[in-house]
mmCIF file of C-alpha atoms in Angstrom:
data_model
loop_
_atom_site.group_PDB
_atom_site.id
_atom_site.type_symbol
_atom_site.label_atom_id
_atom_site.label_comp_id
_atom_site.label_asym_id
_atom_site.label_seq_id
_atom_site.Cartn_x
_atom_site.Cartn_y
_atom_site.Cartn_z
ATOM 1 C CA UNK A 5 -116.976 78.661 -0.342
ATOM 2 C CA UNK A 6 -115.111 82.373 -0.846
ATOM 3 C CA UNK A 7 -113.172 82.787 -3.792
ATOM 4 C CA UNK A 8 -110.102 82.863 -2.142
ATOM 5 C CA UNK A 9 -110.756 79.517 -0.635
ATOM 6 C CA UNK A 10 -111.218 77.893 -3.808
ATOM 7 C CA UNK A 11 -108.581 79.332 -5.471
ATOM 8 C CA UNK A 12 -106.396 78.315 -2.556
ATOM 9 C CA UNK A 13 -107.496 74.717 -3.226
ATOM 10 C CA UNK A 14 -106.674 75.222 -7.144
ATOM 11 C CA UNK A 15 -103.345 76.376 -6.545
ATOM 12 C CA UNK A 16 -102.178 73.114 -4.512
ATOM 13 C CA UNK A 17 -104.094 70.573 -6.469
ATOM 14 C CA UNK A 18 -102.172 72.149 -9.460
ATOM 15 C CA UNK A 19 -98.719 71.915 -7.527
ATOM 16 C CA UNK A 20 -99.668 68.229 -6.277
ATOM 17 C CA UNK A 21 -99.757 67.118 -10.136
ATOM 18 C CA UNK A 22 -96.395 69.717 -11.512
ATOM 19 C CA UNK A 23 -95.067 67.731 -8.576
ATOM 20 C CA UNK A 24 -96.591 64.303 -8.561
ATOM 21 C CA UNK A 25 -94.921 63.267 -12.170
ATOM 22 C CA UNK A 26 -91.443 63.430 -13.425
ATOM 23 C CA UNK A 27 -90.341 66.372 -15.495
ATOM 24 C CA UNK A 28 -88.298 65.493 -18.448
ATOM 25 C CA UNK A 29 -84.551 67.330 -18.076
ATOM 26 C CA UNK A 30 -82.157 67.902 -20.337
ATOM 27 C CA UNK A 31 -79.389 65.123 -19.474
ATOM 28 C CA UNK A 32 -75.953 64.940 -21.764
ATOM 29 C CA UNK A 33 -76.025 62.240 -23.768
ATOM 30 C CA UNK A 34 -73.844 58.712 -22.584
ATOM 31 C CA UNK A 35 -70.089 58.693 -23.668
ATOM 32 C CA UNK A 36 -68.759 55.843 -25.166
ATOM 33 C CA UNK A 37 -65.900 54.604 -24.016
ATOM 34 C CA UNK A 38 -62.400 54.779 -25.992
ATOM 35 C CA UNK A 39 -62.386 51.613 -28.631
ATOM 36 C CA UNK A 40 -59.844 49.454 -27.385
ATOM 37 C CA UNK A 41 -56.952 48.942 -30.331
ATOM 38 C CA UNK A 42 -53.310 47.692 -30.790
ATOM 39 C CA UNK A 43 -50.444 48.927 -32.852
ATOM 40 C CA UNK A 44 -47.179 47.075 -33.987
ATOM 41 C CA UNK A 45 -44.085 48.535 -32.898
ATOM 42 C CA UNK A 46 -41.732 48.457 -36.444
ATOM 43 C CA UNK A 47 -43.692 48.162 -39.525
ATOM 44 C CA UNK A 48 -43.530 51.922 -41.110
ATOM 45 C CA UNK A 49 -44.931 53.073 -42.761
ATOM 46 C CA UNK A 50 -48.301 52.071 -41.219
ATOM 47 C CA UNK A 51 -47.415 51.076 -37.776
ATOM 48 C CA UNK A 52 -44.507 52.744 -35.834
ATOM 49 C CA UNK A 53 -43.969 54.162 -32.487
ATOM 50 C CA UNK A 54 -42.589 57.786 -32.336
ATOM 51 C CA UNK A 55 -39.554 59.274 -30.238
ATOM 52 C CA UNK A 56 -42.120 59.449 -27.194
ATOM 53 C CA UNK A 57 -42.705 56.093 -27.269
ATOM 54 C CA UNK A 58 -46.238 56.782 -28.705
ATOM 55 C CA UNK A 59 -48.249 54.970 -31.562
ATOM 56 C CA UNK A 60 -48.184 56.310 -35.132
ATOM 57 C CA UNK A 61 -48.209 56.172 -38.766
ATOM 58 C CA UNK A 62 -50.319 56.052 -41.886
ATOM 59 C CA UNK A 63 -52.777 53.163 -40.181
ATOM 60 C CA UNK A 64 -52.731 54.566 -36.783
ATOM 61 C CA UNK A 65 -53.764 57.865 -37.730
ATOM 62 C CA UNK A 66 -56.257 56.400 -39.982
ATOM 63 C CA UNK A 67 -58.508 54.154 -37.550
ATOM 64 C CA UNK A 68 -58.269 57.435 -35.273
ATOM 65 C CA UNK A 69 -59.647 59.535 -37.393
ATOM 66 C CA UNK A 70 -62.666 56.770 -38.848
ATOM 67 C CA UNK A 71 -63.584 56.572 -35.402
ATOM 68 C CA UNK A 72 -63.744 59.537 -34.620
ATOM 69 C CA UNK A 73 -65.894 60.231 -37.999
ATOM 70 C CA UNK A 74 -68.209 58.045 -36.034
ATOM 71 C CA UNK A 75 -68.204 59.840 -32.392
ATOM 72 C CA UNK A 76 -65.332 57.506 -31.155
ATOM 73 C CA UNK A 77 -62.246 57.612 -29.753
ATOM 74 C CA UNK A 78 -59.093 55.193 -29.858
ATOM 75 C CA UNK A 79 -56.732 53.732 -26.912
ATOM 76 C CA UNK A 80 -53.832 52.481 -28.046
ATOM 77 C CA UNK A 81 -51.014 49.611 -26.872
ATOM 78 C CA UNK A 82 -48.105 48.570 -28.618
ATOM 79 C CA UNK A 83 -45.887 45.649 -29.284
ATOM 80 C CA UNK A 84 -44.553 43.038 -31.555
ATOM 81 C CA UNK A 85 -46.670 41.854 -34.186
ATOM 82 C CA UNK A 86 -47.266 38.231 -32.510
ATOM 83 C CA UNK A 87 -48.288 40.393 -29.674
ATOM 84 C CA UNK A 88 -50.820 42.465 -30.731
ATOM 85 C CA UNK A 89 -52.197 39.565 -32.962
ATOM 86 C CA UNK A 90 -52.765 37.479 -30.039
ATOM 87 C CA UNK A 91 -54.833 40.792 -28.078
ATOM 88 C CA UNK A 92 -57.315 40.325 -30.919
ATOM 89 C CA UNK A 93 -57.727 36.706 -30.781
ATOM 90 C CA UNK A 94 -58.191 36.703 -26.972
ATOM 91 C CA UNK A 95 -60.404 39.668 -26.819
ATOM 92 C CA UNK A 96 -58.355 41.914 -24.793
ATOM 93 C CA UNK A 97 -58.289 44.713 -27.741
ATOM 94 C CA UNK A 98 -61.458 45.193 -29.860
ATOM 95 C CA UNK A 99 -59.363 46.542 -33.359
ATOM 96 C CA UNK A 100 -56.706 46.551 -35.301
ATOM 97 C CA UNK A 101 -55.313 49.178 -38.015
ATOM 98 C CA UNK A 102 -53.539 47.065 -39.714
ATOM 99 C CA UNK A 103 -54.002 43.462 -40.727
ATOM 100 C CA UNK A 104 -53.721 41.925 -44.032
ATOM 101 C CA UNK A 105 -56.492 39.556 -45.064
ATOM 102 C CA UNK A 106 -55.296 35.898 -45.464
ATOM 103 C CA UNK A 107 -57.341 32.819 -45.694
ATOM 104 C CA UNK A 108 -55.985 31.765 -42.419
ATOM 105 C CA UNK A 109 -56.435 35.078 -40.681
ATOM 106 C CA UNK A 110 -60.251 34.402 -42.067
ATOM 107 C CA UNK A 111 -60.713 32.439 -38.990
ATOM 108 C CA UNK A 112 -59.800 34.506 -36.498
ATOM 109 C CA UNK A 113 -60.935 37.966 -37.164
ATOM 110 C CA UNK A 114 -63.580 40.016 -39.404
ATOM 111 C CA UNK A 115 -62.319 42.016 -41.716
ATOM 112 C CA UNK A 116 -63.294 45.733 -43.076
ATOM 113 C CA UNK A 117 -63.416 46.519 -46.876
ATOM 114 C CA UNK A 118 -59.358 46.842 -47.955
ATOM 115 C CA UNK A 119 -58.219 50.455 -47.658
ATOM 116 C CA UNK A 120 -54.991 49.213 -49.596
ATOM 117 C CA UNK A 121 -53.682 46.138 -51.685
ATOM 118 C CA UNK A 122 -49.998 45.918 -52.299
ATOM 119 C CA UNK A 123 -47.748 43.230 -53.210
ATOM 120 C CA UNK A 124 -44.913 41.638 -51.720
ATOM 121 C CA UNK A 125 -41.074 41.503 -52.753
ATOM 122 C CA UNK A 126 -38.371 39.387 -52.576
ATOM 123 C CA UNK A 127 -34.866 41.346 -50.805
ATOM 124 C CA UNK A 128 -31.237 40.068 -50.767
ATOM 125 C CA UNK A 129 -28.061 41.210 -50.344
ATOM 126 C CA UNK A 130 -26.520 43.344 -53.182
ATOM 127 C CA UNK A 131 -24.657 40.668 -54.722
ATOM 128 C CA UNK A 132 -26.968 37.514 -54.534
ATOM 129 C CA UNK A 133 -27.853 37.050 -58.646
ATOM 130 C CA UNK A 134 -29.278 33.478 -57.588
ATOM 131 C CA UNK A 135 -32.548 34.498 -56.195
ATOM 132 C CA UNK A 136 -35.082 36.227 -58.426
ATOM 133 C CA UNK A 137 -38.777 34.834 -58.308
ATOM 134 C CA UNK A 138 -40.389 32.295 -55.482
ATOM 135 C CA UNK A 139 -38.858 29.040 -57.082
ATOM 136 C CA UNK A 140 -35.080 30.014 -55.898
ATOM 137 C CA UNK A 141 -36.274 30.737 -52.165
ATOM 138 C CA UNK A 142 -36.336 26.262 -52.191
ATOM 139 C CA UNK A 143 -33.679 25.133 -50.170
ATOM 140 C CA UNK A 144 -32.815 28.627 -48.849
ATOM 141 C CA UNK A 145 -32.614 30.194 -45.777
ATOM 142 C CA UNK A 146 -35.574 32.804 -45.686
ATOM 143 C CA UNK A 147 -36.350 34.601 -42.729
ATOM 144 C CA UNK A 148 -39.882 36.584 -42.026
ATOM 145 C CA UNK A 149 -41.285 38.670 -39.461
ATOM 146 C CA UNK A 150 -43.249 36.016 -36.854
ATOM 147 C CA UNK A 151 -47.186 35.897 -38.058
ATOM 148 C CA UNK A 152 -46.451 37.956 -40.784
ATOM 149 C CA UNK A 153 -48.811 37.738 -43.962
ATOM 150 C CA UNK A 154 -45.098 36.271 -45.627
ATOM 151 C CA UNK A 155 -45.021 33.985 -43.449
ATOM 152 C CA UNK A 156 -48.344 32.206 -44.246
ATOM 153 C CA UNK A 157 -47.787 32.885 -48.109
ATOM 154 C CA UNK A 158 -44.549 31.130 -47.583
ATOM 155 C CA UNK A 159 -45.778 27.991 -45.763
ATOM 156 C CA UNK A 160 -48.852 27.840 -48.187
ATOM 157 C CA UNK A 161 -46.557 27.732 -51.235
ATOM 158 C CA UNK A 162 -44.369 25.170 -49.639
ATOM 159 C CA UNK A 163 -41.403 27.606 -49.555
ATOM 160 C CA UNK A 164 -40.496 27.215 -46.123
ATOM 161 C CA UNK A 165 -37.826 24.686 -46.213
ATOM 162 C CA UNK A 166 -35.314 26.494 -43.719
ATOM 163 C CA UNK A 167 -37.745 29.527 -42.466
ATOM 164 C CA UNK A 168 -35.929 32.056 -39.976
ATOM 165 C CA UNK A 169 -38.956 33.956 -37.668
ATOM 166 C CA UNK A 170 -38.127 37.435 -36.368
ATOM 167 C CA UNK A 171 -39.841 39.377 -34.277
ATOM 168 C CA UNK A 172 -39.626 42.724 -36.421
ATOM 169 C CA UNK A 173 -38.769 42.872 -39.774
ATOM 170 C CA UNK A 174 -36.077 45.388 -38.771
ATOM 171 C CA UNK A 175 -34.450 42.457 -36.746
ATOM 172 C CA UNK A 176 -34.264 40.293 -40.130
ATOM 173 C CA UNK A 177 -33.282 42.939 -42.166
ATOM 174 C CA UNK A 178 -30.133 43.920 -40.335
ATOM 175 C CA UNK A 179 -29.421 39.980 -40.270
ATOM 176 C CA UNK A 180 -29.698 39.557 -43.703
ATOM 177 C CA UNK A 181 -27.174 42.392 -44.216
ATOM 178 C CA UNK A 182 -25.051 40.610 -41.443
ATOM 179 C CA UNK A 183 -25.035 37.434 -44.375
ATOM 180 C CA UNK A 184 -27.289 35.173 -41.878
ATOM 181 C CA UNK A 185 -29.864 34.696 -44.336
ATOM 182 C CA UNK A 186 -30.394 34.152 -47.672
ATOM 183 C CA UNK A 187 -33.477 36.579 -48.283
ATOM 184 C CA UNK A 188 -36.811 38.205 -46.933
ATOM 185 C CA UNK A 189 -39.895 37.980 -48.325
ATOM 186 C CA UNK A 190 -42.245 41.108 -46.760
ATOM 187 C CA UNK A 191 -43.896 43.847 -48.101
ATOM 188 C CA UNK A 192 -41.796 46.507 -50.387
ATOM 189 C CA UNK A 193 -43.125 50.302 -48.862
ATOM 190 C CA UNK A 194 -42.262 48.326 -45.738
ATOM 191 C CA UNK A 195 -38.734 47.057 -47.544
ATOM 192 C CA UNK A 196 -37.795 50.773 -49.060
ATOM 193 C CA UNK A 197 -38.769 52.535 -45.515
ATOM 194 C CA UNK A 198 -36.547 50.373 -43.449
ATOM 195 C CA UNK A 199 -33.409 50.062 -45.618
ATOM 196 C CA UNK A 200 -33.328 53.462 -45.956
ATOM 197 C CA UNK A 201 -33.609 54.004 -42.395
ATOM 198 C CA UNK A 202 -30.941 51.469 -41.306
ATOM 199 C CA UNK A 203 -28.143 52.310 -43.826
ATOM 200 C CA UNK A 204 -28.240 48.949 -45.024
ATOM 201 C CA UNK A 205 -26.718 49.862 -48.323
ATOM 202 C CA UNK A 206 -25.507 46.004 -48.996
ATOM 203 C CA UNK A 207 -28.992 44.872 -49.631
ATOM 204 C CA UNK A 208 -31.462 45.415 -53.131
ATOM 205 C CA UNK A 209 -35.143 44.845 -53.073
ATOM 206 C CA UNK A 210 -35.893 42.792 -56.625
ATOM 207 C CA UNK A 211 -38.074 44.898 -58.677
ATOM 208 C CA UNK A 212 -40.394 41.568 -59.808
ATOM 209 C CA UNK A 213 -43.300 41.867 -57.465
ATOM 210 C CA UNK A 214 -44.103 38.712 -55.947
ATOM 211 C CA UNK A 215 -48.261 38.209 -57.673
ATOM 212 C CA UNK A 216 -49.575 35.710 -55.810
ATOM 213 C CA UNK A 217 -48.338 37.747 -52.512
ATOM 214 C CA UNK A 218 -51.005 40.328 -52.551
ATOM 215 C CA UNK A 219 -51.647 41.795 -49.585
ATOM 216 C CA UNK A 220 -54.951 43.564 -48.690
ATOM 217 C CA UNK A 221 -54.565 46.191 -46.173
ATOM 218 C CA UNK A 222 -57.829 46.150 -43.298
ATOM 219 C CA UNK A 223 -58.782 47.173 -40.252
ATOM 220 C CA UNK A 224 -60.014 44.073 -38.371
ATOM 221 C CA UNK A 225 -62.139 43.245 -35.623
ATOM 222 C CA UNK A 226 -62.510 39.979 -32.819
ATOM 223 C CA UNK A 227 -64.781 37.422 -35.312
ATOM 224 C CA UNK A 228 -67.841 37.663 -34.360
ATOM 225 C CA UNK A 229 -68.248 41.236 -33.453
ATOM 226 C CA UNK A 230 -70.545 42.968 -36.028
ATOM 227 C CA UNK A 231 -71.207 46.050 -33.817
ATOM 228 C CA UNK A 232 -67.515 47.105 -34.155
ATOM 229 C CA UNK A 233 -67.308 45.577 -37.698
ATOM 230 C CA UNK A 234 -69.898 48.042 -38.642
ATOM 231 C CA UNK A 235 -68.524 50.814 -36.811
ATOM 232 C CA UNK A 236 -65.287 50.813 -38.943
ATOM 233 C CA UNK A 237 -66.698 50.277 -41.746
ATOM 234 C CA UNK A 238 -68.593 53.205 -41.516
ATOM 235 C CA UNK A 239 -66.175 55.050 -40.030
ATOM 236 C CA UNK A 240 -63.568 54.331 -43.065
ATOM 237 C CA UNK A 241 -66.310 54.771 -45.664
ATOM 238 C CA UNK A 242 -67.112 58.371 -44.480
ATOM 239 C CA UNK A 243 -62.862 59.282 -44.086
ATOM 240 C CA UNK A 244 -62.508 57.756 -47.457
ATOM 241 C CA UNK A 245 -65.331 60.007 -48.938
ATOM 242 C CA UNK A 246 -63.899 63.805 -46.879
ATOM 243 C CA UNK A 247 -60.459 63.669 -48.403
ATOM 244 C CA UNK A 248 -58.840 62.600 -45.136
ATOM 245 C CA UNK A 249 -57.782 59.444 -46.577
ATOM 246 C CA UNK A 250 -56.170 60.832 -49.354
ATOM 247 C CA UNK A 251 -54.396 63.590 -47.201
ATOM 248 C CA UNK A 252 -52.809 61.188 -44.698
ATOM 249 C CA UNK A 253 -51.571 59.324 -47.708
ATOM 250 C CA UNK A 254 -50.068 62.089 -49.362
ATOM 251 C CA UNK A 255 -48.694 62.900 -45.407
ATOM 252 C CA UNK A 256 -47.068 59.341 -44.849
ATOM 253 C CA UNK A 257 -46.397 57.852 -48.590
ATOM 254 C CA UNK A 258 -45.025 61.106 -50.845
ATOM 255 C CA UNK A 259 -41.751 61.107 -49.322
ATOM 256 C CA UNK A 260 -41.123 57.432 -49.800
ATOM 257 C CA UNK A 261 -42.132 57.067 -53.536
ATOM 258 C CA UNK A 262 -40.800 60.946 -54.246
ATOM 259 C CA UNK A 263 -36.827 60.288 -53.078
ATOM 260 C CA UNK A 264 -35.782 64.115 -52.952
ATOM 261 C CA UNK A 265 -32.047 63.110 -51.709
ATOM 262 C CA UNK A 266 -31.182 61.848 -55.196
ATOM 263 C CA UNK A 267 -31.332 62.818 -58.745
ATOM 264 C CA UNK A 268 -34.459 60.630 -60.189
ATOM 265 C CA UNK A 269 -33.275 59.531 -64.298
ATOM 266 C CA UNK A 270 -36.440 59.879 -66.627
ATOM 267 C CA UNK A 271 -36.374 57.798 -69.869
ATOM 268 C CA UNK A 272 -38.286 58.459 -73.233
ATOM 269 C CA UNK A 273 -38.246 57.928 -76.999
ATOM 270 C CA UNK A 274 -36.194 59.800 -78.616
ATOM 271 C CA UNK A 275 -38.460 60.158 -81.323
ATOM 272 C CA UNK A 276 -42.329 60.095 -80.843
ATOM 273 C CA UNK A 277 -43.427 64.312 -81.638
ATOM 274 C CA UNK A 278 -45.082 66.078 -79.934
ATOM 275 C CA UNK A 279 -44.584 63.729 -76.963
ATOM 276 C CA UNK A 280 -40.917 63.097 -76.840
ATOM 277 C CA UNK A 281 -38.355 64.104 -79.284
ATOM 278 C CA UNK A 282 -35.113 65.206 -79.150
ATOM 279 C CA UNK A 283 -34.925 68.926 -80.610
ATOM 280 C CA UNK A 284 -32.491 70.155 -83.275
ATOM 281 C CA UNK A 285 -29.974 71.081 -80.925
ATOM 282 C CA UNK A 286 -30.085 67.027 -79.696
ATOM 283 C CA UNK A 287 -32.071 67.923 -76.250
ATOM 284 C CA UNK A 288 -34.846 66.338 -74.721
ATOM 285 C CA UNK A 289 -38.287 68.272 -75.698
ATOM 286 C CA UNK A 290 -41.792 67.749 -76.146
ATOM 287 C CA UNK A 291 -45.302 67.822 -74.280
ATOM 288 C CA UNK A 292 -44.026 64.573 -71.571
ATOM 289 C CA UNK A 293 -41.041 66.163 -71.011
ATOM 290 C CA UNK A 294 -42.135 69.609 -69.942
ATOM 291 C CA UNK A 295 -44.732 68.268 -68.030
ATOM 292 C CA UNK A 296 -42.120 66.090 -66.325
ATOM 293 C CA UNK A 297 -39.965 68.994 -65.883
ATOM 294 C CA UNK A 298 -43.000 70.941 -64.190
ATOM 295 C CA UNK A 299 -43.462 68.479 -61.735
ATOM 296 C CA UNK A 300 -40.308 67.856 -60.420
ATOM 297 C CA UNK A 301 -40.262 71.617 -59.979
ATOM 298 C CA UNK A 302 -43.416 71.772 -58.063
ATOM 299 C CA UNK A 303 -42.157 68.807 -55.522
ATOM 300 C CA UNK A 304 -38.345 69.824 -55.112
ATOM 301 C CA UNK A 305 -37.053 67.371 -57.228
ATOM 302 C CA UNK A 306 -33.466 67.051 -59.455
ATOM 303 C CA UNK A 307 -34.615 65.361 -63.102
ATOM 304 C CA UNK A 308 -32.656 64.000 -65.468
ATOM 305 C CA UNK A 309 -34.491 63.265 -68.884
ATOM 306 C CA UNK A 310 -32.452 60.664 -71.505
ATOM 307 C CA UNK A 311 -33.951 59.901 -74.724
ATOM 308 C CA UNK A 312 -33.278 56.979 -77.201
ATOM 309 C CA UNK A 313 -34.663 54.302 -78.776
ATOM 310 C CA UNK A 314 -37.906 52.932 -76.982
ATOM 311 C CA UNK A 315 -36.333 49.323 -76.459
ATOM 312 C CA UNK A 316 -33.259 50.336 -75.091
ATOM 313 C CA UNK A 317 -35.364 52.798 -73.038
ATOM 314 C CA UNK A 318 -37.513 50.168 -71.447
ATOM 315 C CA UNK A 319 -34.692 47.249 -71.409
ATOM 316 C CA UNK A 320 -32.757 50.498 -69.250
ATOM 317 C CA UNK A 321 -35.780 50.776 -67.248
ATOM 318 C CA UNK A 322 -36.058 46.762 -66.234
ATOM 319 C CA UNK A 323 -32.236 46.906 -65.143
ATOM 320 C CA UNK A 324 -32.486 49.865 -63.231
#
């Protein structure tokens, strides 16, 4: 056999084998598709729908950005609380941003570790003296946002003699002003956001917070599904650990507990060097006070700083 002959018969027996077996290739990798989540309609600041129509707030923006710590993206419906509870339960959503862990809602859903844990309030109109703590909602006329975590604190205390369901808190708030109710129980970010927004200047949120009305603040998932489960956990223990947590806090929550429209009054004692005193010309001075002073300059903000004695101070404090 010549060379060239054999060589010949190399060359294909070496392209029958490069051509006989697969070659590996370089293929993108599969894209997930969008998590499927819900967001309530009128609960700001965590869950609100902008001037577009669009979901948003401090919740919203914080599953987003978990999930997409973890690759993931987010598609988003909207409605009424009862709504977008009911997705969950019947699988047609996968997540929420914001539910608050109750022992009934234990049933239903799984819940992520608590990004948040506030307490409820009691609010009335301005000039209602007769309700103060949980005892003096018996016999009244409270009304709560349907599903709400109120509403199952309510019924579990056995405070819902005459119970008034809205569909938004914002509905119950402006009927409460309109002297249909006798109070709200709900959550007091929630409470401050909302009367401020309405102009509902005839109603007072009182300052006791209601104890055993602690909400925890979670994302939750169908019960059942750990694969999501573990994807927002994840996803919120990585956004808690980068800052962005902290930053969409600061984004959705400074304006609310920093009020910038009024004058915010500072009280002190009047005698407690190098911390407070008053100085020999009968001003306010000290280490507290100039550090108070610096940050209301840093923020915008118009301080007033009265000093006196400490219990009149802190009885002035409890009355507001």
């Amino acid at each position: 056999m010549s060379r060239s002959v054999y060589n010949a018969r190399l060359l294909a027996a070496g392209m029958f084998f490069l051509f006989s077996f697969p070659v590996a290739r370089s293929e993108p990798e599969a894209t997930l598709p969008p998590l499927r989540s819900a967001s309530e309609i009128a609960y700001p600041p965590f869950c609100i729908v902008d001037a577009q129509g669009r979901p948003d707030g401090f919740s919203v923006e914080l599953i987003q950005a978990a999930l997409q710590a973890m690759g993931r993206e987010a598609v988003m419906r909207t409605g009424a609380w009862a709504e977008v509870k009911g997705w969950l339960e019947r699988g047609e959503v996968e997540a929420l941003p914001l539910v608050g862990r109750t022992p009934e809602r234990e049933l239903l859903f799984d819940f992520t570790f608590p990004y948040m844990k506030l307490f409820g309030v009691i609010v009335v109109r301005a000039d209602n003296h007769d309700i103060n703590e949980p005892a003096d909602l018996r016999g009244r006329q409270v009304a709560v946002m349907r599903g709400d975590n109120a509403e199952e604190f309510l019924r579990r205390e056995n405070l819902d003699d005459d119970l008034r369901l809205t569909d938004t808190f914002e509905q119950a708030l402006q009927q409460l002003s309109a002297g249909e109710h006798d109070a709200i129980v709900m959550q007091r970010l929630v409470a401050a956001r909302l009367i401020g927004e309405l102009g509902l200047e005839n109603l007072r949120v009182i300052r006791q917070p209601l104890t055993a009305f602690r909400q925890e603040f979670c994302f939750a998932a169908r019960k059942g599904d750990a694969a999501t489960l573990a994807l927002l956990n994840e996803g919120l223990a990585l956004v808690m650990a980068d800052g962005t947590f902290r930053r969409l806090h600061a984004t959705w929550f400074a304006g609310m507990e920093l009020p910038s429209d009024r004058r915010i009054i500072v009280g002190g004692d009047h005698n407690y060097p190098p911390y407070e005193f008053l100085d020999n010309d009968g001003q306010p001075a000290g280490y507290n006070v100039d550090l108070m002073r610096a940050i209301a300059r840093a923020v915008g903000l118009e301080l007033e700083i009265r000093l006196g004695p400490w219990e009149r101070m802190l009885r002035s404090l409890e009355v507001g």
